[in-house]
PDB file of C-alpha atoms in Angstrom:
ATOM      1  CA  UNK X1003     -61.450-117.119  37.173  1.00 91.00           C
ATOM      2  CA  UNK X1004     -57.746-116.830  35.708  1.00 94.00           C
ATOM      3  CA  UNK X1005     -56.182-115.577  38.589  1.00 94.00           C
ATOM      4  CA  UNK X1006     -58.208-118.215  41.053  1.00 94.00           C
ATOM      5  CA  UNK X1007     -56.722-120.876  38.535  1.00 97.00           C
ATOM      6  CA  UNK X1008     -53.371-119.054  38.914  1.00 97.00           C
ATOM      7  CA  UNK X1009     -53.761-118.916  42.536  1.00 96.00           C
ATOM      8  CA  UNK X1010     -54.944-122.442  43.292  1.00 96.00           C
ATOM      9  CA  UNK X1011     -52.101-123.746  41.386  1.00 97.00           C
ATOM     10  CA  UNK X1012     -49.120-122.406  43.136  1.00 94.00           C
ATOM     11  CA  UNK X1013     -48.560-126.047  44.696  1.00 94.00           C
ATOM     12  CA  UNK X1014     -48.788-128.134  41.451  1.00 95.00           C
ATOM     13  CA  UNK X1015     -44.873-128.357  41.754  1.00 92.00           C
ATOM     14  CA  UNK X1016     -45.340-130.886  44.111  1.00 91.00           C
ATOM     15  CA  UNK X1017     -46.247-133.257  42.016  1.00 89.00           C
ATOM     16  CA  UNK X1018     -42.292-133.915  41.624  1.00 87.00           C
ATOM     17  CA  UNK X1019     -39.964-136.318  42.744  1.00 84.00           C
ATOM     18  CA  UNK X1020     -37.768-134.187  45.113  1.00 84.00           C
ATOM     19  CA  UNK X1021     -40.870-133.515  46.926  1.00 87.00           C
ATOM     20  CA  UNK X1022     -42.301-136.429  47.045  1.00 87.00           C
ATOM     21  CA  UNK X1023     -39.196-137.593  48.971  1.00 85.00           C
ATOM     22  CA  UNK X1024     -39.460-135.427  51.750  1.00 85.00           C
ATOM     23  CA  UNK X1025     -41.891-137.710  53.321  1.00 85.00           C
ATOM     24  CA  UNK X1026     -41.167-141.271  54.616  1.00 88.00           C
ATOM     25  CA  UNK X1027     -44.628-143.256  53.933  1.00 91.00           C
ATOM     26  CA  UNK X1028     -44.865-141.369  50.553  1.00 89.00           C
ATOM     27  CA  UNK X1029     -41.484-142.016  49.406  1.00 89.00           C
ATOM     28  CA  UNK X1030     -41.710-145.803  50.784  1.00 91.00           C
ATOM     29  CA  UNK X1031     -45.551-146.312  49.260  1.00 92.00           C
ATOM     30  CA  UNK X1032     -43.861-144.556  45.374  1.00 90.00           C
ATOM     31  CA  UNK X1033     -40.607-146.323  45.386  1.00 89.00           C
ATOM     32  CA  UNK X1034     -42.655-149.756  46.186  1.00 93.00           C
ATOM     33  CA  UNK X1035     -44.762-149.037  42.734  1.00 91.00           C
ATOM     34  CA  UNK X1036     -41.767-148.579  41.054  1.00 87.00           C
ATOM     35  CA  UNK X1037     -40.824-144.665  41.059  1.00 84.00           C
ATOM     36  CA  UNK X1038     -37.532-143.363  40.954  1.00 80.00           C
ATOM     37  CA  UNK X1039     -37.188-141.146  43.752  1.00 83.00           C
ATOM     38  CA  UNK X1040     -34.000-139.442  45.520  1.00 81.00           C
ATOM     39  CA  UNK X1041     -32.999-141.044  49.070  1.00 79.00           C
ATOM     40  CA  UNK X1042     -35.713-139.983  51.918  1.00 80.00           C
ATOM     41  CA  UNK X1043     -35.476-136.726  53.675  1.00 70.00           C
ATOM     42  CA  UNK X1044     -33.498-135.145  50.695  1.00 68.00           C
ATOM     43  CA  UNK X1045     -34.452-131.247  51.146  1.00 64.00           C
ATOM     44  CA  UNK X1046     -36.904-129.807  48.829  1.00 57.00           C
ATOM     45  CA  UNK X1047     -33.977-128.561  46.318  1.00 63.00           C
ATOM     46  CA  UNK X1048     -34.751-127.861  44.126  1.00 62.00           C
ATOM     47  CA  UNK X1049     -38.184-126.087  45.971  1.00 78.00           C
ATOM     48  CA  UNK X1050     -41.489-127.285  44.900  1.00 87.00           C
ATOM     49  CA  UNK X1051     -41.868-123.635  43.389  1.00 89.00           C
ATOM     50  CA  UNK X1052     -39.383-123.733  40.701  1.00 89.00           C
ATOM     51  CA  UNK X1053     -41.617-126.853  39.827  1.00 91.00           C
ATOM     52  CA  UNK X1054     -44.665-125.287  39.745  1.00 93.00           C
ATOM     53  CA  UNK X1055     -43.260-123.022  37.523  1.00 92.00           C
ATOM     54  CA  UNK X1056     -41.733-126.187  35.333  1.00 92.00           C
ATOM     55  CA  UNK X1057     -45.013-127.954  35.102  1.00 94.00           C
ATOM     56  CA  UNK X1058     -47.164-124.466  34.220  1.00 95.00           C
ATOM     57  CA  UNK X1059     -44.728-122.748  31.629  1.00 93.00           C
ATOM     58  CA  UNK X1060     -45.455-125.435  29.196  1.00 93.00           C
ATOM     59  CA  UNK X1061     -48.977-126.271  29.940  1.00 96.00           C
ATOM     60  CA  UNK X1062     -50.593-122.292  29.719  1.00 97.00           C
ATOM     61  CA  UNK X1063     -48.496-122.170  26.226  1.00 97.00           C
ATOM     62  CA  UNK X1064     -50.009-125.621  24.526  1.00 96.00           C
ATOM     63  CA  UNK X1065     -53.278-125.321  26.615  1.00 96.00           C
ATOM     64  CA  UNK X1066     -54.162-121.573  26.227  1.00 96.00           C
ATOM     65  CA  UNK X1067     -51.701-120.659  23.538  1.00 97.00           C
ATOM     66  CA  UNK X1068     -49.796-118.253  25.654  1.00 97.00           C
ATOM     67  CA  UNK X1069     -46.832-116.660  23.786  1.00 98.00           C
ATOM     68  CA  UNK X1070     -43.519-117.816  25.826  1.00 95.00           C
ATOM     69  CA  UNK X1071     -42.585-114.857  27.351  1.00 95.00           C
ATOM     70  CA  UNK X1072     -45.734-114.348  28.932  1.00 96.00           C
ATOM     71  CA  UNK X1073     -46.244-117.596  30.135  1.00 96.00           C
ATOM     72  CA  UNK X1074     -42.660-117.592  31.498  1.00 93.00           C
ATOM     73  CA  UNK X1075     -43.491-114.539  33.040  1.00 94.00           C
ATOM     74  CA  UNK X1076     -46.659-116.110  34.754  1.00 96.00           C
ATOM     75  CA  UNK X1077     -45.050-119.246  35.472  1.00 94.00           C
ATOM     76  CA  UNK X1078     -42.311-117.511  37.630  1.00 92.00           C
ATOM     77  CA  UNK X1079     -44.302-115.318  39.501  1.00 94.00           C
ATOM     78  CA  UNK X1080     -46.522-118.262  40.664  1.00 95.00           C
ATOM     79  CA  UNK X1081     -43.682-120.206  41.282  1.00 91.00           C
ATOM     80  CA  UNK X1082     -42.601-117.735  43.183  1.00 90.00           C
ATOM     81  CA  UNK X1083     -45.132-118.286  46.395  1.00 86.00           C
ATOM     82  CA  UNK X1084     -42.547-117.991  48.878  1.00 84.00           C
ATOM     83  CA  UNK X1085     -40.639-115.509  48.173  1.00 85.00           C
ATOM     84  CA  UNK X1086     -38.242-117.547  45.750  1.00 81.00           C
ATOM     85  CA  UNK X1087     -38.469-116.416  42.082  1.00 82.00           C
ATOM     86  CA  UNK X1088     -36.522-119.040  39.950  1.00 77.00           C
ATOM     87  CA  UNK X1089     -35.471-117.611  36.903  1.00 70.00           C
ATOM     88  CA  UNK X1090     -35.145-121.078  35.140  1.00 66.00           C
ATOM     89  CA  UNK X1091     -38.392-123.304  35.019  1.00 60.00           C
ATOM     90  CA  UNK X1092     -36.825-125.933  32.348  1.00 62.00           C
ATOM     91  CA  UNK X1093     -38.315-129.155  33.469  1.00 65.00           C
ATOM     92  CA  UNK X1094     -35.390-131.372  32.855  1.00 67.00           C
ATOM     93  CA  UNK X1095     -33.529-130.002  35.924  1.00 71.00           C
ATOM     94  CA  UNK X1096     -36.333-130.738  37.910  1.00 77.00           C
ATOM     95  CA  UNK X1097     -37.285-134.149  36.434  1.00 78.00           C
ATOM     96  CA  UNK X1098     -40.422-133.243  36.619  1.00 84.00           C
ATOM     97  CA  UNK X1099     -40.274-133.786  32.038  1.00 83.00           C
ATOM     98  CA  UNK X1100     -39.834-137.577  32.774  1.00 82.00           C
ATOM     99  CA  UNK X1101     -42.957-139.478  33.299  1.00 85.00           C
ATOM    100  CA  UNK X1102     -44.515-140.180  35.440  1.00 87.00           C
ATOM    101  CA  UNK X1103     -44.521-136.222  36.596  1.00 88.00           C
ATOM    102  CA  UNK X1104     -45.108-134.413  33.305  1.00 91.00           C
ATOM    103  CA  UNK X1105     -48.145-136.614  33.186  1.00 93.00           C
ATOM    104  CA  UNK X1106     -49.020-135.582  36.597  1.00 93.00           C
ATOM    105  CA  UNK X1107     -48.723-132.344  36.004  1.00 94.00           C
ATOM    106  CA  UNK X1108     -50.871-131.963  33.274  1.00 96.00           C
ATOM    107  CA  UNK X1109     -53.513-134.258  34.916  1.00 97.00           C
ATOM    108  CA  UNK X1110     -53.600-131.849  37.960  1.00 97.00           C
ATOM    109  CA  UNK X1111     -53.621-128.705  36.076  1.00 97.00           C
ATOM    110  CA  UNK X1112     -55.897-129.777  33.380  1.00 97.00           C
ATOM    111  CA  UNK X1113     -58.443-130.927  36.447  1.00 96.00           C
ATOM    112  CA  UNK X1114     -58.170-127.657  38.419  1.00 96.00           C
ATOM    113  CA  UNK X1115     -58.957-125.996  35.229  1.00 96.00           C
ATOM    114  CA  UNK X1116     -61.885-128.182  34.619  1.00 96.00           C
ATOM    115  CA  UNK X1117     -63.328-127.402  38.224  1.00 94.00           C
ATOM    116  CA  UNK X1118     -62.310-123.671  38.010  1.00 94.00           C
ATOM    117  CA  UNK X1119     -62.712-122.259  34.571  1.00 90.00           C
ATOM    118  CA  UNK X1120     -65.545-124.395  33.224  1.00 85.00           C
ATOM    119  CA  UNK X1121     -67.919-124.010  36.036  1.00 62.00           C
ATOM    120  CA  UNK X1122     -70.951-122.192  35.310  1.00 54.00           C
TER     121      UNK X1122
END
């Protein structure tokens, strides 16, 4: 059930605002409600990985009480879905610490936990 969790994860780093720029409507439909986004069609730099790997570093170490080298360790090989493997997953680079995306974040991966881990 870990590595499922794990698995089903790798795209949480979405949930950031570099990303969330890539795509016209989206970026129109968040900067209307008030989110501070880059201009449209900035690329995905820094890549939605490195994110993922922001968001879950922090989450496995308060959630599951990971020590931080192992969670760092987790963090950047999940992060690393495509190939990338980001050494640095501090979340301030990738403003995904600013709300709303460290709330976000936690929402999504305390959900897929919920749906994965706690089902009988």
């Amino acid at each position: 059930r870990i590595c499922a969790f794990l698995a089903a994860a790798h795209d949480i780093g979405k949930a950031n605002r570099f990303f969330q720029a890539k795509s016209y409507s989206q970026h129109a439909r968040l900067c209307k409600l008030g989110a501070n986004l880059p201009r449209f069609g900035l690329d995905d730099n820094p890549r939605h990985g490195q994110a993922t790997g922001a968001h879950l570093k922090p989450w496995l170490i308060e959630r599951w009480n990971w020590t931080v080298p192992f969670a760092e360790y987790v963090a950047l090989a999940v992060g690393g879905h495509h190939g990338s493997f980001f050494s640095d997953t501090k979340r301030t680079a990738l403003g995904v610490d600013g709300e709303p995306w460290r709330s976000i974040g936690i929402a999504l991966l305390d959900a897929l936990a919920t749906v994965l881990l706690d089902a009988e």
